[in-house]
Short mmCIF file of C-alpha atoms and ligand atoms in Angstrom, two decimals:
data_model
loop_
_atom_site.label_atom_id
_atom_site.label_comp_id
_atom_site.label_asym_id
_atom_site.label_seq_id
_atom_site.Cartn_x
_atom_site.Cartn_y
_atom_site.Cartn_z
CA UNK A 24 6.21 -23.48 3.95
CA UNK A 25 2.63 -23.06 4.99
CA UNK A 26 -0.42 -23.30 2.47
CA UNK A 27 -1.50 -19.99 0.91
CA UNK A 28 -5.20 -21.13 1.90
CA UNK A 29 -4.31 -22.27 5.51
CA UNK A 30 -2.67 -18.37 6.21
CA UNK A 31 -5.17 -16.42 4.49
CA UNK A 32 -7.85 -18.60 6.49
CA UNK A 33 -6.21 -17.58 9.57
CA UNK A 34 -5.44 -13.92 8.67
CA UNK A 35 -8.94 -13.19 7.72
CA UNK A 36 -10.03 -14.71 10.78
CA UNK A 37 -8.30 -12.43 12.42
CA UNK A 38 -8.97 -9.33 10.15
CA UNK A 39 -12.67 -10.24 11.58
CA UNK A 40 -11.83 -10.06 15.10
CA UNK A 41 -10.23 -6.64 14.30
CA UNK A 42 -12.96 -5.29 12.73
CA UNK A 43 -15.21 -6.46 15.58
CA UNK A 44 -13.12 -4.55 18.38
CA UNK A 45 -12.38 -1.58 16.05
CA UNK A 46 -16.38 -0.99 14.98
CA UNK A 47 -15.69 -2.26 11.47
CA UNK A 48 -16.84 -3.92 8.16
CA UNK A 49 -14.90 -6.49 6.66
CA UNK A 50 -15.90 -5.11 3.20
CA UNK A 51 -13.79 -2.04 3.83
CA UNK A 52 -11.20 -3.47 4.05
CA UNK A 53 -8.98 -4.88 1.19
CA UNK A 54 -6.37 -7.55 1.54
CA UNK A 55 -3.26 -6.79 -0.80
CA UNK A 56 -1.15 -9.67 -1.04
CA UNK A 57 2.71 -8.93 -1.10
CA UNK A 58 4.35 -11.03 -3.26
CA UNK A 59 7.61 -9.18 -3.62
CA UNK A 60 9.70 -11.99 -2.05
CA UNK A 61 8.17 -14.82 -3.80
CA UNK A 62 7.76 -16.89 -6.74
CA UNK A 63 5.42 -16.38 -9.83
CA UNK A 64 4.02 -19.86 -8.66
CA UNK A 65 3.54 -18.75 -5.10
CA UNK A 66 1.70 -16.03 -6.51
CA UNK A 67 -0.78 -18.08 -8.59
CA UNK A 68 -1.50 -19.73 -5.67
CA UNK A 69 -2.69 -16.48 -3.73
CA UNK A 70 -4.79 -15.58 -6.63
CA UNK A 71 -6.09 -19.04 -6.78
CA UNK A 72 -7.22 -18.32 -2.65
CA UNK A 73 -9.56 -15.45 -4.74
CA UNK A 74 -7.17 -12.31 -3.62
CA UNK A 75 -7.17 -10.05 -6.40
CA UNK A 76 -4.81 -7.25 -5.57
CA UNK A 77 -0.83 -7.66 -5.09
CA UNK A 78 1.43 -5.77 -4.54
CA UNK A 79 5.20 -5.33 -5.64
CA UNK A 80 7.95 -2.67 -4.80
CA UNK A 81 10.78 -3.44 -7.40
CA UNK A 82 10.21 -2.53 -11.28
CA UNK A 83 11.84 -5.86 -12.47
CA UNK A 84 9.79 -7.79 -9.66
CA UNK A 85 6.33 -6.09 -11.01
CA UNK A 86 7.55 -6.88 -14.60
CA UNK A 87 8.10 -10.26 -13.95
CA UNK A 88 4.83 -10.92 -12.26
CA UNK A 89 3.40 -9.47 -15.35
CA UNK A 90 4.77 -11.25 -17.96
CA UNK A 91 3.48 -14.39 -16.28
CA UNK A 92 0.23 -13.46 -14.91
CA UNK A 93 -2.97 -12.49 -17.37
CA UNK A 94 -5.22 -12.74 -14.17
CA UNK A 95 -7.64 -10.32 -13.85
CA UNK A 96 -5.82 -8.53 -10.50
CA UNK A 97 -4.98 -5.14 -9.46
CA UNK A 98 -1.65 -3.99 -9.44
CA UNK A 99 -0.44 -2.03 -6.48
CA UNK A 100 3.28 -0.67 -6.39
CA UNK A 101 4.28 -0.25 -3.13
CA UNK A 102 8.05 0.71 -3.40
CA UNK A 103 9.86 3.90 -2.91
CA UNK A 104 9.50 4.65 -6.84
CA UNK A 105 12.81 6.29 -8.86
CA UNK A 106 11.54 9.12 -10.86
CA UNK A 107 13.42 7.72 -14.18
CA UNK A 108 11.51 4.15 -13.41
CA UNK A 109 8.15 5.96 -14.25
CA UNK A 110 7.86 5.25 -17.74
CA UNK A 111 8.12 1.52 -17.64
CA UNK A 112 5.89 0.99 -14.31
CA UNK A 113 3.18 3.65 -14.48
CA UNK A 114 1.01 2.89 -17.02
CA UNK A 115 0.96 -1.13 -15.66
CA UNK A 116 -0.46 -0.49 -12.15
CA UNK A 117 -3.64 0.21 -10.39
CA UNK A 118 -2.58 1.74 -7.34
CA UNK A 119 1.30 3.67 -6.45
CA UNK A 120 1.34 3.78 -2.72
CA UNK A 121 4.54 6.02 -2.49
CA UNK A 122 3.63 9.44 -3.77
CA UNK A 123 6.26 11.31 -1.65
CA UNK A 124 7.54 14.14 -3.79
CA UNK A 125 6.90 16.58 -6.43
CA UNK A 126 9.65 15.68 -9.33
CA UNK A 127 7.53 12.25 -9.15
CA UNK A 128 4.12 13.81 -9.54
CA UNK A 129 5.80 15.91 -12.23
CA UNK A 130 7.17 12.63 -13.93
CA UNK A 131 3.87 10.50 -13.20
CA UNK A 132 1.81 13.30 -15.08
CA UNK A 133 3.64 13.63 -18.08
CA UNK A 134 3.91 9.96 -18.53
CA UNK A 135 0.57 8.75 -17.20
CA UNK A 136 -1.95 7.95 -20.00
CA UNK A 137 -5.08 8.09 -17.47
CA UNK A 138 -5.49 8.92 -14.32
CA UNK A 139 -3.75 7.05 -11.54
CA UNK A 140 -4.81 6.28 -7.86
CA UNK A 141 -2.25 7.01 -5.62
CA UNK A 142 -1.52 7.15 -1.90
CA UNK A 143 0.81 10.02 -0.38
CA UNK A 144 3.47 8.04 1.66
CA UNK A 145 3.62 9.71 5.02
CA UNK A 146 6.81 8.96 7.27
CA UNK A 147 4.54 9.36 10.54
CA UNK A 148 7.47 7.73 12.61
CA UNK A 149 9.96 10.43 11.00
CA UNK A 150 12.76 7.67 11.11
CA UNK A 151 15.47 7.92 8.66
CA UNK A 152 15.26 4.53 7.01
CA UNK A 153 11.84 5.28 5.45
CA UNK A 154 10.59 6.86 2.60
CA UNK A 155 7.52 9.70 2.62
CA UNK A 156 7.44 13.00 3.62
CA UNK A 157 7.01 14.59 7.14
CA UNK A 158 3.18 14.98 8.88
CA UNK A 159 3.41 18.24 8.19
CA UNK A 160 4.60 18.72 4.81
CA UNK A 161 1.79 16.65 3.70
CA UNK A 162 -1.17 18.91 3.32
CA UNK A 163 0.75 21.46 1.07
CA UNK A 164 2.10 18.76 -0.70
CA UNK A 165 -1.35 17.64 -1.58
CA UNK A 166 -2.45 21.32 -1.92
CA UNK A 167 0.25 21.85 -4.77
CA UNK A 168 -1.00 18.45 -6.74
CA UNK A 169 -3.75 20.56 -8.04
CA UNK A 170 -2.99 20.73 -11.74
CA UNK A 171 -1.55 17.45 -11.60
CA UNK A 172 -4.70 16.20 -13.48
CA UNK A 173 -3.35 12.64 -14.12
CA UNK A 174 -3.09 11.85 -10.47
CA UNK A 175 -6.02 11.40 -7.82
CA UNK A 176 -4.91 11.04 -4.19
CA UNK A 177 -7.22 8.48 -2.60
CA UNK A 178 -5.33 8.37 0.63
CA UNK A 179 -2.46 8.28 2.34
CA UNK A 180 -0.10 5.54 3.34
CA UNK A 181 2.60 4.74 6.25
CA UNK A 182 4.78 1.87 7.38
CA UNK A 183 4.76 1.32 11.33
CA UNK A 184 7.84 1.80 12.83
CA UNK A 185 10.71 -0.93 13.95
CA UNK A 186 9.31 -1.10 17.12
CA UNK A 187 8.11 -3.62 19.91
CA UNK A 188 5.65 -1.44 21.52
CA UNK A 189 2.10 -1.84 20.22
CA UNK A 190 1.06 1.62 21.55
CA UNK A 191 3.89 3.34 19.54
CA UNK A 192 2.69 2.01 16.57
CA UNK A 193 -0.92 2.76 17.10
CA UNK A 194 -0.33 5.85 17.88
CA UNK A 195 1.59 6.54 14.37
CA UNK A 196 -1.65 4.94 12.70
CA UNK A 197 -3.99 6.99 14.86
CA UNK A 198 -2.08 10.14 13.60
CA UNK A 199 -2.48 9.07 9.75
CA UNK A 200 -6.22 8.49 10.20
CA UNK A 201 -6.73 12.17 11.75
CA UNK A 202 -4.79 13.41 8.83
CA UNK A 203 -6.44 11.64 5.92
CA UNK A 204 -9.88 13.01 7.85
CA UNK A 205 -8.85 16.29 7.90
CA UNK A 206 -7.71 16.47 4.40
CA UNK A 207 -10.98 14.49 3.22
CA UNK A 208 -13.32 17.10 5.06
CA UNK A 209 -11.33 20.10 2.48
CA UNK A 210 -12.99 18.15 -0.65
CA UNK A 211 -10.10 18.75 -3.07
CA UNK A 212 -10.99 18.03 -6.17
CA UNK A 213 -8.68 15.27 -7.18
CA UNK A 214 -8.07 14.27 -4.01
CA UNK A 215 -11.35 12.67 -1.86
CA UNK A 216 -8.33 11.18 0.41
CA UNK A 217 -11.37 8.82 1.60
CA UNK A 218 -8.35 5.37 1.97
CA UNK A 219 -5.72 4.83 4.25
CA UNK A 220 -2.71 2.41 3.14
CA UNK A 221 -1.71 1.00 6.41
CA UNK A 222 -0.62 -2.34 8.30
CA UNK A 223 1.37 -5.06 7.22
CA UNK A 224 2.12 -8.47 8.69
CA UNK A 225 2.87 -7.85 12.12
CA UNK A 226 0.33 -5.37 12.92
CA UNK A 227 -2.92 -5.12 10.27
CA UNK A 228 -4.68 -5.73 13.25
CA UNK A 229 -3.97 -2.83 15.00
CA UNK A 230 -3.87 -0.73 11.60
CA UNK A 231 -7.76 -2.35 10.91
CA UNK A 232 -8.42 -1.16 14.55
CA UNK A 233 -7.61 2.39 14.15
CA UNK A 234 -9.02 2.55 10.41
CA UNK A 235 -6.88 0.72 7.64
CA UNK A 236 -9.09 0.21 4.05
CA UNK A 237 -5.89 -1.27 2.56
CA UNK A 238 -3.71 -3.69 4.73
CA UNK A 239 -0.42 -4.95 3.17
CA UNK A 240 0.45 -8.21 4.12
CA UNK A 241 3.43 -10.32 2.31
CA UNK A 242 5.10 -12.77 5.23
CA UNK A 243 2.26 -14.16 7.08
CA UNK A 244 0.49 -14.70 3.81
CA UNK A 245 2.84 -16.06 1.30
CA UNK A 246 5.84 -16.56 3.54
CA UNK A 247 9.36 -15.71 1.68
CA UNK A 248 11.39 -17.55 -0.94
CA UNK A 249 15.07 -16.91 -1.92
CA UNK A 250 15.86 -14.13 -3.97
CA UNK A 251 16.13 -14.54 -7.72
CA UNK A 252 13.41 -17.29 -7.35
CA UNK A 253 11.43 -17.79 -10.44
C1 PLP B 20 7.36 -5.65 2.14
C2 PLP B 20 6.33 -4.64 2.40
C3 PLP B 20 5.11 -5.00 3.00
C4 PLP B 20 4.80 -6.40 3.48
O1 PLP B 20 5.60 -6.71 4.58
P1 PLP B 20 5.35 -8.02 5.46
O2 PLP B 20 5.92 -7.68 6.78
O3 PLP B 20 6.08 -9.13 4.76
O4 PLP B 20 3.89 -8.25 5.52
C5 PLP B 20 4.16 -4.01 3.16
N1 PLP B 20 4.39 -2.73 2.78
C6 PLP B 20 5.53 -2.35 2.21
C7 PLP B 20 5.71 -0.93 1.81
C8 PLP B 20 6.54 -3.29 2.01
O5 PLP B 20 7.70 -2.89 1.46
#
């Protein structure tokens, strides 16, 4: 397996070239490493390369990174998130990118101790396999978070779909930008809606291109380990 430091050399190199054609700063734009698939050593070694924000989409995988990491990171959860897992992964992480419903809201404010960043997961694509709810459920869904106090939307978030064909997938992150615009011009308090949670290892690029602040990257970073790997 590749060095952490030889990847992330490369992949910022390219997050660069991105930026360039897409009109963008490098600064806006924050790197979260996925370490779902890998060990707690392969994740010392990404936060040894200076990345400060992971991400994890299993309860057990984020509690295990926990227990071995006092680091000074940010903890993004980036999972499809069970509504009776709230409790024990809420109050441990920075970021939930997978806001999709309201019985989670519900759950996240009654067990949230302060208020929590969180991303609406759209499912731009609409296919069946993903999480998030539909384009157009999404404003009313955000509308309806009012009294939610404990939870400030900061943007919304989408996976690409299975697909080949570059200019379906920019098109589905095109879409997400217009949205998070559009709800970001209302000015809803607890919801500025000013990030977008999009891109992952085979196409950040694009996702920088048409407006990514948060790329999600796991594969060409830290490559993948067995499962069960400690
Ligand atoms: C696993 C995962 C990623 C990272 O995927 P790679 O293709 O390994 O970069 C990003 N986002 C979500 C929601 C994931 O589940």
């Amino acid at each position: 397996m590749t060095n952490v430091q030889q990847n992330l050399e490369q992949i910022q190199q390219r997050m660069q070239n991105a930026c360039d054609r897409g009109n963008r700063k490098l600064e806006d734009i924050t790197l979260i490493a996925v370490t779902k698939e890998v060990s707690v050593s392969r994740t010392n070694e990404v936060i040894e390369n200076g990345i400060r924000h992971l991400g994890e989409n299993r309860p057990e995988g984020l509690q295990k990174k926990l227990d071995a990491i006092s680091n000074d990171v940010g903890w993004h959860y980036i999972g499809s998130l069970q509504t009776r897992k709230v409790k024990s992964v809420i109050n441990h992480i920075n970021f939930l990118h997978s806001l999709d419903r309201m019985s989670l809201a519900d759950e996240i404010e009654k067990r949230a101790t302060s208020t929590k960043d969180c991303f609406v997961q759209v499912n731009v694509s609409q296919e069946e396999s993903k999480h998030g709810l539909a384009f157009e459920e999404v404003e009313a869904f955000i509308d309806q978070l009012q009294n939610h106090k404990r939870i400030r939307v900061i943007g919304l978030m989408t996976m690409a779909p299975n697909t080949e064909d570059n200019t379906i997938i920019r098109n589905v992150f095109r879409r997400l930008k217009q949205l998070q615009s559009k709800i970001a011009a209302k000015q809803i308090a607890g919801a500025p809606c000013t990030e977008l949670s999009m891109g992952m290892s085979g196409d950040y690029e694009i996702a920088i291109e048409e407006g990514a602040t948060f790329i999600r990257v796991g594969t060409a970073l830290v490559g993948k380990e067995r499962e069960g790997i400690v």
